[in-house]
XYZ file of C-alpha atoms in Angstrom:
133
model
C 104.930 109.307 99.061
C 107.365 109.651 101.477
C 110.229 112.089 101.056
C 113.496 110.252 100.813
C 115.554 112.899 102.197
C 112.541 114.065 104.901
C 110.750 111.376 105.583
C 107.453 111.495 108.190
C 108.652 110.686 111.872
C 106.566 107.324 111.494
C 108.092 106.351 108.291
C 111.587 107.263 109.723
C 110.865 105.269 113.096
C 109.651 102.235 111.024
C 113.158 102.218 109.426
C 114.835 102.230 113.084
C 113.130 99.423 114.566
C 114.375 95.801 113.924
C 112.825 94.162 110.948
C 114.386 91.909 108.580
C 114.480 93.444 104.845
C 114.909 92.433 101.538
C 117.256 93.324 98.671
C 115.825 93.305 95.499
C 118.976 93.330 92.633
C 118.570 92.051 88.734
C 120.379 89.112 87.414
C 122.538 89.995 83.943
C 119.558 88.173 82.472
C 117.056 90.702 83.990
C 115.599 88.377 86.091
C 114.695 89.589 89.921
C 117.021 88.103 93.061
C 115.662 89.005 96.197
C 117.336 87.865 99.429
C 117.003 88.766 103.234
C 119.128 91.580 104.397
C 119.717 93.860 106.887
C 119.456 97.397 106.072
C 120.363 100.877 107.446
C 118.673 104.026 106.134
C 120.227 107.283 106.191
C 117.749 109.876 105.093
C 120.175 112.951 105.687
C 122.734 111.481 103.464
C 120.173 110.012 101.117
C 121.662 106.451 101.328
C 120.646 103.000 102.427
C 123.357 100.665 103.183
C 123.523 96.794 103.435
C 126.838 94.897 104.634
C 127.318 91.707 102.873
C 130.024 89.403 101.775
C 132.059 90.507 98.342
C 131.469 87.254 96.836
C 127.577 87.266 97.032
C 125.469 86.901 94.610
C 123.941 90.360 95.005
C 127.080 91.854 94.960
C 127.741 89.954 91.415
C 124.685 91.291 90.230
C 125.218 95.071 90.782
C 129.256 94.784 89.446
C 127.460 93.263 86.609
C 125.266 96.599 86.000
C 128.741 98.604 85.315
C 130.435 101.412 86.760
C 127.297 103.479 87.454
C 125.755 100.782 89.621
C 122.482 98.926 89.423
C 118.893 99.899 90.131
C 117.864 98.091 93.574
C 115.131 98.414 95.969
C 115.181 97.360 99.700
C 111.654 96.461 101.360
C 110.604 95.744 105.040
C 107.226 94.896 106.376
C 105.636 94.415 109.712
C 101.812 93.243 109.604
C 99.975 96.231 107.979
C 103.431 98.563 107.603
C 105.672 98.514 104.731
C 108.055 100.554 103.496
C 110.158 100.082 100.187
C 113.362 102.340 99.270
C 114.798 102.660 95.648
C 118.026 103.665 94.380
C 120.897 103.053 92.541
C 123.538 100.937 94.561
C 127.292 100.719 94.091
C 129.992 98.675 96.109
C 132.050 100.195 98.536
C 134.982 98.124 99.883
C 137.191 101.163 101.927
C 137.539 100.294 105.393
C 136.026 103.482 106.565
C 132.780 102.951 104.555
C 132.885 99.248 105.881
C 133.543 100.350 109.374
C 130.685 102.820 109.343
C 128.257 100.340 107.942
C 128.625 98.155 110.325
C 128.334 100.446 112.997
C 125.077 101.790 111.739
C 124.372 97.890 111.112
C 125.032 97.072 115.090
C 122.818 100.172 116.253
C 119.766 99.315 114.408
C 119.843 95.439 115.121
C 121.599 95.224 118.152
C 124.166 93.157 117.591
C 127.690 92.954 116.059
C 128.339 90.731 113.100
C 131.371 88.729 113.246
C 134.506 90.156 111.553
C 135.034 89.308 108.121
C 137.759 90.321 105.730
C 135.566 89.958 102.901
C 132.852 92.307 104.236
C 131.992 95.180 101.636
C 129.250 97.615 101.701
C 126.340 98.026 99.239
C 125.570 101.764 99.192
C 122.553 102.490 97.570
C 121.803 106.497 96.462
C 117.912 106.720 96.970
C 115.504 108.647 94.891
C 112.163 107.104 95.726
C 110.561 106.060 99.101
C 106.816 104.171 99.183
C 105.004 102.614 102.151
C 102.703 103.135 104.783
C 104.328 103.238 108.404
């Protein structure tokens, strides 16, 4: 099992490549909600970040879990390689967090998202990594 804060060079390189990911949150009724997202991984801080619209279902699911956040997973796959990061997600709305997350997204995905006043950050405090990169 990869170390969230000290991943192998191969695991980290896989998370630096441009891949579409999925985010899994739980709806208030306990059923999974899985959606495609862009994810950035910051092992030094032990965080993964997803930029999104504050009115999205995934944000509502995280907020419904309460002030301590919600258990979530992000995953990416390419052929036989795959990687999953798990942790507790919280919502960040402050401009510094949003700007930092957009910068990281732009770096990984080589495109700058269109400006949005409704953009927020899902910040995931990571505690588990799985995969085969």
